[in-house]
Coordinates of C-alpha atoms and ligand atoms in Angstrom, one line a residue:
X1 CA 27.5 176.9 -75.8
X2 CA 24.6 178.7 -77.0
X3 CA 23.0 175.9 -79.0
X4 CA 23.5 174.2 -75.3
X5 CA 21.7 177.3 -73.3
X6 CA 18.6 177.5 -75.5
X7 CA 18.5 173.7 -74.8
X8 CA 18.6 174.2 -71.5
X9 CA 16.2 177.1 -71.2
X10 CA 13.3 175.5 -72.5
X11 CA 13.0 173.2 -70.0
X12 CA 13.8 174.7 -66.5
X13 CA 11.2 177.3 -66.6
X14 CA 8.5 174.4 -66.7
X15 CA 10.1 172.1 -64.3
X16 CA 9.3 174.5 -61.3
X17 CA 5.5 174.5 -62.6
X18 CA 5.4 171.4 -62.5
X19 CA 6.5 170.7 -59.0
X20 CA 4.4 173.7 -57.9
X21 CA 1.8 171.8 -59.6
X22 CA 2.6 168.5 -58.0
X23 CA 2.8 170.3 -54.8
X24 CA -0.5 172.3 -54.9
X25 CA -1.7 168.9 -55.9
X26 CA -0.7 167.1 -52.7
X27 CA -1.8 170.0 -50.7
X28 CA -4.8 169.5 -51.9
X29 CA -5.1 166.0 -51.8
X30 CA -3.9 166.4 -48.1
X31 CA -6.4 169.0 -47.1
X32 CA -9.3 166.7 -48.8
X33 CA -8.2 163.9 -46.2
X34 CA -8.1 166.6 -43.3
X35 CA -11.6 167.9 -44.2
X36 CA -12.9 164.4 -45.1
X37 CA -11.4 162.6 -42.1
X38 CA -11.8 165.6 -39.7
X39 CA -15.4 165.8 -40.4
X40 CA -14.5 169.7 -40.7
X41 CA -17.8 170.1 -42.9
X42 CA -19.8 168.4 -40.8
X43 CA -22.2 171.1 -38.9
X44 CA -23.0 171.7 -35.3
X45 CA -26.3 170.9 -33.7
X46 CA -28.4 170.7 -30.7
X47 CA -28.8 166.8 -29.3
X48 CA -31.5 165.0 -31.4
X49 CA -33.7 165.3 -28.1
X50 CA -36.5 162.1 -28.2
X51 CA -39.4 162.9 -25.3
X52 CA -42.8 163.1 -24.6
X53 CA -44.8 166.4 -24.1
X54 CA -45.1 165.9 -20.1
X55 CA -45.5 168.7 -17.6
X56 CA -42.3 167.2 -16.1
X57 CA -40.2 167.3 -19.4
X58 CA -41.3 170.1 -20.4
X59 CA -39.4 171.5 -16.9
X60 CA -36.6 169.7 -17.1
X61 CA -36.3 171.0 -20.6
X62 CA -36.4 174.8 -19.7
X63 CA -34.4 173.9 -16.6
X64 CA -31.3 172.2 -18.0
X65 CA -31.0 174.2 -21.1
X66 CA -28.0 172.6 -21.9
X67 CA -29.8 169.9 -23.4
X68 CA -31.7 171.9 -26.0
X69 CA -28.1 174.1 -27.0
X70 CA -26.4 173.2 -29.8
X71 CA -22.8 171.0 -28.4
X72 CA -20.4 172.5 -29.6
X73 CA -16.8 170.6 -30.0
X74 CA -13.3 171.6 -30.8
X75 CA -12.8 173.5 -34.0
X76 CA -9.8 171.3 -35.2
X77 CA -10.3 167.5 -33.9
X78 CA -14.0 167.8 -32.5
X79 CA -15.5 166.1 -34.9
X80 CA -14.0 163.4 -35.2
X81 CA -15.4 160.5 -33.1
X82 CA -12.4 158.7 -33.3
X83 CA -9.8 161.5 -32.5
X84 CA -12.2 162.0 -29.4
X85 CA -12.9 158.7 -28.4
X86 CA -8.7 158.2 -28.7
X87 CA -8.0 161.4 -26.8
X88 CA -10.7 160.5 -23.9
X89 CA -8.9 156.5 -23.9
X90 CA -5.6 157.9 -24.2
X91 CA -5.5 161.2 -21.6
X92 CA -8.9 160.7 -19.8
X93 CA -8.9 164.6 -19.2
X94 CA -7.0 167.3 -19.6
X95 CA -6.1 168.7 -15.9
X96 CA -8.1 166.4 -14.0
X97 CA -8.1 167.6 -10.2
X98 CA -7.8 164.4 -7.8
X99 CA -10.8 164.7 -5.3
X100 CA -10.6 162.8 -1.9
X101 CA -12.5 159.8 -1.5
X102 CA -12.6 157.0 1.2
X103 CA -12.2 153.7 0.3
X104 CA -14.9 151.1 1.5
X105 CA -14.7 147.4 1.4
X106 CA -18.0 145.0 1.1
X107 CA -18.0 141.4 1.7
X108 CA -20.3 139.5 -0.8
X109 CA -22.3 136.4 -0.2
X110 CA -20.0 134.2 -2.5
X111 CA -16.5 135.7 -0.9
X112 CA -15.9 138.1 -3.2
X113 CA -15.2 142.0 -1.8
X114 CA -16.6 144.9 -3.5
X115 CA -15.1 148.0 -3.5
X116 CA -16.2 151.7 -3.8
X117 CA -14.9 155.2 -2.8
X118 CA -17.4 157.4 -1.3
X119 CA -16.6 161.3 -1.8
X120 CA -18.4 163.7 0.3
X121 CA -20.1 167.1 -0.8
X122 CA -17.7 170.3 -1.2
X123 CA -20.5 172.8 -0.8
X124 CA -24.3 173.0 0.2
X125 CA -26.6 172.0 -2.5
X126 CA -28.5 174.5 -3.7
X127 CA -31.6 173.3 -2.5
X128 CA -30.4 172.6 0.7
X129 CA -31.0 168.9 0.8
X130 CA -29.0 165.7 0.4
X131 CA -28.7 164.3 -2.7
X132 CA -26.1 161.7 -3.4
X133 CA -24.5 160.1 -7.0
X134 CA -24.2 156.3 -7.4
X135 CA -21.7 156.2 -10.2
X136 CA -21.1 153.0 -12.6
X137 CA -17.9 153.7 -14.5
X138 CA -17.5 152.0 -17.5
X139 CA -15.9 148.5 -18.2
X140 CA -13.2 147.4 -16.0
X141 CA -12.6 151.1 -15.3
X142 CA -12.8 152.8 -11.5
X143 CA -12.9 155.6 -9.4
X144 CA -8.9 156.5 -10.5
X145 CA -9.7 157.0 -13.9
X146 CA -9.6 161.0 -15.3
X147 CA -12.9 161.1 -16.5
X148 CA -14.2 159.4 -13.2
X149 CA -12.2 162.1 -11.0
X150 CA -13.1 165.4 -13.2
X151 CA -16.8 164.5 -12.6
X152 CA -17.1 163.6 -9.4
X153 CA -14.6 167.2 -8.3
X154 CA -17.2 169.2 -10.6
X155 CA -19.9 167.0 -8.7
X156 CA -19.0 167.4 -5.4
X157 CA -18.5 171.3 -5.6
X158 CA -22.4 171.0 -6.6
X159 CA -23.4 170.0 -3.5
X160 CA -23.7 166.0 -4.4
X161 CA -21.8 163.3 -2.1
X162 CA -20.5 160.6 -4.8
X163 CA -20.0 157.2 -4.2
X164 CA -18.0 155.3 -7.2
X165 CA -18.2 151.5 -7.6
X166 CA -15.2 150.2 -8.7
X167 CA -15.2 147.0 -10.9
X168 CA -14.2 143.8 -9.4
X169 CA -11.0 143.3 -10.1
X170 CA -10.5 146.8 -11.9
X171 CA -8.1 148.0 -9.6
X172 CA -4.9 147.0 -10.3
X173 CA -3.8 147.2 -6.6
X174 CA -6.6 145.5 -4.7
X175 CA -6.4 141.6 -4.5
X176 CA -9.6 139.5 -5.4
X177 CA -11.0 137.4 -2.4
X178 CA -12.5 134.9 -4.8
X179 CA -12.6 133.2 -8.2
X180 CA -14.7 136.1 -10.0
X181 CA -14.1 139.4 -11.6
X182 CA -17.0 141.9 -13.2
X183 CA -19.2 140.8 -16.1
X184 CA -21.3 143.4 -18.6
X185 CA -24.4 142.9 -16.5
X186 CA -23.6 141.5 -12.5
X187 CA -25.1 144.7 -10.6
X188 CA -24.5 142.5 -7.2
X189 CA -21.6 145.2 -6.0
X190 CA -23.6 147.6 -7.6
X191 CA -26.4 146.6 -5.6
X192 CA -24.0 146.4 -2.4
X193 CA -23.0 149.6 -2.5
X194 CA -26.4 151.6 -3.0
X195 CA -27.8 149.4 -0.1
X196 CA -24.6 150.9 2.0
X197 CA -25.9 154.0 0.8
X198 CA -29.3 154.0 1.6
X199 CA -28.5 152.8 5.1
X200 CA -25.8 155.2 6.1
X201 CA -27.4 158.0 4.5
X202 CA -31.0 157.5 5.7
X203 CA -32.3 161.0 4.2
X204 CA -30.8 161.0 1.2
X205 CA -31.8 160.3 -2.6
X206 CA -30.6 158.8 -5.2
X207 CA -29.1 160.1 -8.7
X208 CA -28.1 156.9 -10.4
X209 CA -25.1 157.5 -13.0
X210 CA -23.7 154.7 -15.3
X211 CA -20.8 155.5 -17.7
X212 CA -20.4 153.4 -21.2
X213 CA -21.1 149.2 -19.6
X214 CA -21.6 150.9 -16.6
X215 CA -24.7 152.6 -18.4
X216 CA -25.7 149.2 -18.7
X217 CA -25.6 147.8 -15.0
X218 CA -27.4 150.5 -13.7
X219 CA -30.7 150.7 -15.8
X220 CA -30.2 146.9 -15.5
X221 CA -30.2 146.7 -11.5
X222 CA -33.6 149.7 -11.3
X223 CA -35.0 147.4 -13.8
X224 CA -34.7 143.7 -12.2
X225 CA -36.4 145.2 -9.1
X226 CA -39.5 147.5 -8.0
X227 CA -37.3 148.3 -4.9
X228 CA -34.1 149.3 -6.2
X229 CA -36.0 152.5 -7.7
X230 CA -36.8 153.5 -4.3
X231 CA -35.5 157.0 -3.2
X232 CA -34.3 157.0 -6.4
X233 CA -34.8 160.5 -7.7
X234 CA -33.4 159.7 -11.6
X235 CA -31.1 158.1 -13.5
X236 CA -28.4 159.0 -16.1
X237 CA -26.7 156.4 -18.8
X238 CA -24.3 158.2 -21.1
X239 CA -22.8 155.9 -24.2
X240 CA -23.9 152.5 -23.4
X241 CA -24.8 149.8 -25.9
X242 CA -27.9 148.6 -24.5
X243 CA -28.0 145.0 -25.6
X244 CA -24.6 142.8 -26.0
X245 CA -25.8 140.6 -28.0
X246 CA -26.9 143.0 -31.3
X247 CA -23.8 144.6 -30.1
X248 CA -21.4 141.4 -31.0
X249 CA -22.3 141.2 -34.7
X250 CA -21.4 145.0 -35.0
X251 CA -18.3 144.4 -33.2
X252 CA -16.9 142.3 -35.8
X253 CA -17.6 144.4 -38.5
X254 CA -14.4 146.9 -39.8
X255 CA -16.6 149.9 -40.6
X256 CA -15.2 152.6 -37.9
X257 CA -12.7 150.4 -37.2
X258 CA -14.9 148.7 -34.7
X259 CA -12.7 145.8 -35.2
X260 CA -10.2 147.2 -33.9
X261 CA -11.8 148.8 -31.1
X262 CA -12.6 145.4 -30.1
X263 CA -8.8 144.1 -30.5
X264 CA -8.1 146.8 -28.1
X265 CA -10.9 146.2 -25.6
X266 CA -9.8 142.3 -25.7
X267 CA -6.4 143.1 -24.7
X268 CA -7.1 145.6 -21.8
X269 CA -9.4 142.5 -20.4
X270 CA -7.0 140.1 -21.3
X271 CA -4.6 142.3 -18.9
X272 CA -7.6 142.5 -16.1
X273 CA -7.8 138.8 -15.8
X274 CA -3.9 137.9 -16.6
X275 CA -2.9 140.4 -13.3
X276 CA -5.4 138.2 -11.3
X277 CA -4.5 134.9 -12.6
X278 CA -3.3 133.2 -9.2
X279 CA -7.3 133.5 -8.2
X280 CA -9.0 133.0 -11.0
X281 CA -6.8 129.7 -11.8
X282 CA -6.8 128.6 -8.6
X283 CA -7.8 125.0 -7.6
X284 CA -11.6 126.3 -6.1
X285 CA -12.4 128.2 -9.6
X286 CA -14.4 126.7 -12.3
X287 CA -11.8 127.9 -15.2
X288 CA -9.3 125.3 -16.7
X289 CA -5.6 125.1 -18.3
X290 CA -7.4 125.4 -21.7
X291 CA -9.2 128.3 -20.6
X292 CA -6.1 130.0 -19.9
X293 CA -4.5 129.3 -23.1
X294 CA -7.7 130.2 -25.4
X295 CA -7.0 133.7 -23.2
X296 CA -3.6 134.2 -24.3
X297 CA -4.4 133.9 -28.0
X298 CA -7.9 135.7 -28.1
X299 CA -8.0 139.0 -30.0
X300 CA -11.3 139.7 -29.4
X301 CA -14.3 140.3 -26.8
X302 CA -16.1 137.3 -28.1
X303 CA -13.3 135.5 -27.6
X304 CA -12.2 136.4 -24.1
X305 CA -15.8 136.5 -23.2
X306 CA -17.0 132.8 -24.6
X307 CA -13.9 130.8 -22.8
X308 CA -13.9 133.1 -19.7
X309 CA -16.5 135.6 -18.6
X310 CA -19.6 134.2 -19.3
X311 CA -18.1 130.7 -17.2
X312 CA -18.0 133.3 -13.7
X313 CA -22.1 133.3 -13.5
X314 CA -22.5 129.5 -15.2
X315 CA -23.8 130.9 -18.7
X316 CA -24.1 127.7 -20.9
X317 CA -23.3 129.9 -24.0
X318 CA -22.3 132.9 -25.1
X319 CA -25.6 133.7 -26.9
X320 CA -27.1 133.3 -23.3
X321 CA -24.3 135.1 -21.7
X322 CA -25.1 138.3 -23.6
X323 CA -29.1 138.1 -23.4
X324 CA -29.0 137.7 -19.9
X325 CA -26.2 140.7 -19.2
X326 CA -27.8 143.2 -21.4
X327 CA -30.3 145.9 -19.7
X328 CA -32.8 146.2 -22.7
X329 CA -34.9 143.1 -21.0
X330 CA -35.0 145.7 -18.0
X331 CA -34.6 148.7 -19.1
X332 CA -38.9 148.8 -19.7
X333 CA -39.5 148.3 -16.4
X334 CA -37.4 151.6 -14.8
X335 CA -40.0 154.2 -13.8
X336 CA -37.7 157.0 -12.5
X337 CA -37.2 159.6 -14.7
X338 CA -34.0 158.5 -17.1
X339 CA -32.0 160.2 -19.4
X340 CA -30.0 158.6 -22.2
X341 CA -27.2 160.2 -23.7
X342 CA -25.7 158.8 -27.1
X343 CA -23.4 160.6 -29.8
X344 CA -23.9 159.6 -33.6
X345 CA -20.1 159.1 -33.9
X346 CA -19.6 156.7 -31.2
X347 CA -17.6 154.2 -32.7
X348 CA -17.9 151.6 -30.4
X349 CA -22.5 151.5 -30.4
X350 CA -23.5 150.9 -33.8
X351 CA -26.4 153.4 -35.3
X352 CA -28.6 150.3 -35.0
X353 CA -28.5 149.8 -31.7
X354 CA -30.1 153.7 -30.9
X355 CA -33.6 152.3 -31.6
X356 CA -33.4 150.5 -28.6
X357 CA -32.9 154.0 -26.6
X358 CA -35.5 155.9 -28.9
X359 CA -38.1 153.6 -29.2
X360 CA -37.8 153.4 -25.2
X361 CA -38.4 157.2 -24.7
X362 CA -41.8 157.2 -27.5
X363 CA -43.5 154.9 -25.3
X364 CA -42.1 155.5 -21.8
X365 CA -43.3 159.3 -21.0
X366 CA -40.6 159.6 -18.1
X367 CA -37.4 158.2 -21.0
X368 CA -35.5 161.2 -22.6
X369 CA -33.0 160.2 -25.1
X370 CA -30.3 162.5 -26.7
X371 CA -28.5 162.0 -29.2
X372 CA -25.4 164.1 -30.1
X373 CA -23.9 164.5 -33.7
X374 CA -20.4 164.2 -32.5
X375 CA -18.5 163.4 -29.0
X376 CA -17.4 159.8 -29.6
X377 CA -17.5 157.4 -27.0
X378 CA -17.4 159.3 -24.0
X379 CA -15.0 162.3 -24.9
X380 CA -17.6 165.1 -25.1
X381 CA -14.7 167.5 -25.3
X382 CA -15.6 171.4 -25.4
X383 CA -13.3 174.1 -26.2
X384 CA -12.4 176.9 -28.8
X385 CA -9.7 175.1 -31.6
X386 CA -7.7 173.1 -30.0
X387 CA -7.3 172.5 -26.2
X388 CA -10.0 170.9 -24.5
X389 CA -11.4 172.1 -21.6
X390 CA -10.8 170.4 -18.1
X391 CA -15.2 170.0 -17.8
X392 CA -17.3 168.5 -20.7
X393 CA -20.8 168.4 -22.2
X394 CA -20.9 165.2 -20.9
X395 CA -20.6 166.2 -17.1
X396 CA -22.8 169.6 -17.2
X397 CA -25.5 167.4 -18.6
X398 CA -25.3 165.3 -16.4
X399 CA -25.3 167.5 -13.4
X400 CA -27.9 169.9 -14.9
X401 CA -30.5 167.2 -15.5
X402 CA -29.8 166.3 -11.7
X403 CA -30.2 170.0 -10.5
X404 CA -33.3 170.0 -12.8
X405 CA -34.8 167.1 -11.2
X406 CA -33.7 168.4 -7.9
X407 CA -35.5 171.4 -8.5
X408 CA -38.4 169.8 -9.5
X409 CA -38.7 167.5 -6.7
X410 CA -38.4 170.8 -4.1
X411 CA -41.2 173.0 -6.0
X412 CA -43.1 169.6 -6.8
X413 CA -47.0 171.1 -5.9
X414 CA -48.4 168.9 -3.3
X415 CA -51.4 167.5 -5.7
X416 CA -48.3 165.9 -7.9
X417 CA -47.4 164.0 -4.5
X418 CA -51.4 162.9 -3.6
X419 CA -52.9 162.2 -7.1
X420 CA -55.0 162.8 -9.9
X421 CA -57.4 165.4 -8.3
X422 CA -55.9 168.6 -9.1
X423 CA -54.0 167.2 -12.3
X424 CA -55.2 170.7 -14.1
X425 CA -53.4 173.0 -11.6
X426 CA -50.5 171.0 -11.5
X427 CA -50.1 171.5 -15.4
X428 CA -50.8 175.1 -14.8
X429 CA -48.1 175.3 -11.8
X430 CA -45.7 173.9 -14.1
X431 CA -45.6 175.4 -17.0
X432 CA -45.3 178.9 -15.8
Ligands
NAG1 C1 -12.0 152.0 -19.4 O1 -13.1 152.2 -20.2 C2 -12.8 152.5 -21.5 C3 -14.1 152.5 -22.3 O2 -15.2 152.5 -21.5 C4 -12.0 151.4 -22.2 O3 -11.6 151.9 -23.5 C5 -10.7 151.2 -21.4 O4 -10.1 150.1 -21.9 C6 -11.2 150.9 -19.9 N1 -10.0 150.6 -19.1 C7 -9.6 149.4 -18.8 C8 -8.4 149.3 -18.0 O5 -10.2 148.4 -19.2
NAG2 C1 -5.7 124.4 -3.6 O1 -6.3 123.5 -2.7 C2 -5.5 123.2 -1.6 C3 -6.3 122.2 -0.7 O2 -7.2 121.5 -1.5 C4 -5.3 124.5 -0.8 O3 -4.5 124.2 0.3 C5 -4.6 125.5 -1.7 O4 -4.5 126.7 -1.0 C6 -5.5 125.8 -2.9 N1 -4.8 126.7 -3.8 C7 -5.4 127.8 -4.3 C8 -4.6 128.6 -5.2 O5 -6.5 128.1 -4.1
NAG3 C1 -42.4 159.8 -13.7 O1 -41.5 160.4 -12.8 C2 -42.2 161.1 -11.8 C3 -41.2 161.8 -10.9 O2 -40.4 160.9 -10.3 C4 -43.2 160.2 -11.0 O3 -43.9 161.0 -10.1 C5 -44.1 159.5 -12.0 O4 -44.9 158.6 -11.3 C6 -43.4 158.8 -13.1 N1 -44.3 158.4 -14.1 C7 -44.4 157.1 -14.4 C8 -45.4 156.8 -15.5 O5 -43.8 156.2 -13.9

């Protein structure tokens, strides 16, 4: 018995170490993946701000100081791009209040119908004039979504009417009235609705806002034309790619999971154009059987985009589909002051593509570009450790470069309206 006891004793003391040892071990290991994956270490930091030194900027600047404070995101999850890009896809927004729009209708040329929902002001604006937001939403998304509707409520009580284009065929209610659903870069509904705008709303002006794709369509329609940057007081693009076509070889990479991204995209188009099959298929479209059945299998973008999309506007390749739909052969020509917002963790725009937007704003003194450390693709989430906040970074800049450039327009001194004479006191009048 006692032979059998100091047997025994030897070894039980040591088991329990070595379990706690085990344990501490994968505690460890566990809290390495946290921290690593969690990007806890990662540090906070104002946006990487890209401008010239212009009497203008320099207002907008001290006016919207949002832009020049660091962005803080939640403690736990913030700063992860992915965990915010999932959470924005996933919930939209937390409490999103549901503003009251009307819904308009616009016949097209080719038979098609856009549609838009036009939400008026809740309150004066503070400088007592009318300004209105033309919103892009990003692709195949509309005026329902959460991140749509908490912007356009936090809008509205700013004083700004908001009218919110709604993709063709991105409503999952609303029948199409011909054989053609959005592409990355048709602005023709965009178009239609700013030209409703402008006539219904003779005194107004323009804040252009564009959302992801949507970012794209808009800087693409002020750029294709002089006149569609009239009464256009500035533009905003938050988490757009700027050119497809540099975009599709990062798309089939696997670093952040872009792959997979792009498996997800596919299917939600695959879903767009599958619930609108009866028009698209019909006898009067230019899509075939084959084109159907190269839909059912695709698993990505290229895919859907190469046997479908680029076949609605008579693209004779894909290569041509993209150069043709992306705004960076445009995006040169847009005078209006414009802001673009990118976040480093975006996984869905590749680093390379952000020296489209910051080359852009070293030549092109009215181009800001910002660039945020974290955010992901449109999540922007604020908040202390864990719960998000109803409003993001992402809509107070947005709406504090507008009031800026509101502002600016207001106290503008006459000689910036009339010329070059009294360029000196302008400066002067400015800077103060
Ligand atoms: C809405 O937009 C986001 C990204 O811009 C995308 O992930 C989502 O799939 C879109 N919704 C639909 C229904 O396509
Ligand atoms: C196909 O064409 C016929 C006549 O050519 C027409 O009556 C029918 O409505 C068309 N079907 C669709 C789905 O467009
Ligand atoms: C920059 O924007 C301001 C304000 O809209 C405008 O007056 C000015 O002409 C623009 N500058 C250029 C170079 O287009």
């Amino acid at each position: 018995m006692s032979a059998h006891e100091s047997d025994a004793y030897p070894v039980s003391p040591e088991m329990p170490a070595m379990f706690d040892g085990m344990k501490l071990a994968a505690v460890a290991a566990v809290l390495y993946i946290i921290v690593r994956c969690l990007n806890l270490k990662s540090p906070t930091a104002p946006p990487k701000l890209v401008y010239q030194d212009t009497a203008l900027n320099r207002f907008l600047l001290k006016s919207c100081p949002i832009l020049t404070k660091e962005y803080i995101p939640p403690l736990l999850w913030g700063k992860s791009g992915h965990l915010q890009t999932a959470l924005y896809g996933k919930l939209g927004r937390v409490s999103s209040p549901h503003p009251n729009g009307l819904r308009m209708y616009l016949p097209m040329p080719d038979g098609a119908t856009a549609t838009f929902d036009l939400f008026e002001p809740l309150a004066d604006h503070q400088t007592g004039e009318d300004f209105t937001m033309v919103i892009c939403p990003g692709i195949g998304n509309h005026s329902e979504k959460h991140y749509i509707r908490t912007f356009v409520d936090y809008s509205q009580k700013q004083g700004y009417r908001c009218a919110v284009l709604n993709h063709l065929g991105a409503l999952p209610n609303i029948e199409l009235t011909s054989p053609r659903v959005f592409t990355y870069g048709c602005t023709w509904e965009f178009a239609a609705m700013v030209g409703y705008i402008k006539k219904a709303f003779p005194q107004t002006r323009l804040i252009v806002v564009g959302f992801s794709l949507g970012g794209n369509i808009v800087c693409k329609y002020l750029g294709e034309n002089r006149a569609n940057q009239e009464r256009v007081l500035c533009c905003v693009s938050v988490c757009q790619g700027y050119s497809a076509l540099r975009a599709q070889e990062t798309f089939l990479q696997w670093d952040q999971c872009r792959r997979f991204y792009n498996f997800l995209m596919a299917d939600n188009m695959k879903k767009i154009i599958l619930s609108h099959r009866a028009s698209l298929f019909g006898n009067t479209s230019v899509m075939l059987d084959a084109d159907l059945s190269r839909l059912y299998t695709a698993t990505s973008l290229m895919q859907i985009d190469d046997s479908i999309m680029r076949k609605f506007h008579g693209y004779s390749s894909l290569k041509e589909y993209y150069e043709k739909e992306s705004c960076v052969h445009y995006i040169h020509n847009v005078n209006v002051p414009l802001l673009l917002v990118n976040s480093a963790d975006d996984p869905l725009v590749h680093q390379s593509l952000l020296t489209i937007p910051s080359t852009l704003a070293e030549k092109k003194e009215n181009v800001t570009f910002a660039l945020t450390l974290h955010g992901g693709h449109l999540g922007f989430f604020e908040g202390a450790v864990l719960f998000p906040q109803p409003l993001t970074w992402m809509d107070k800049v947005i709406v504090g470069y507008a009031n800026a450039m509101c502002q600016w327009e207001k106290q503008k001194p006459p000689c910036q309206a009339s010329g070059q004479q009294n360029a000196g006191q302008c400066q002067e009048a400015t800077s103060q």
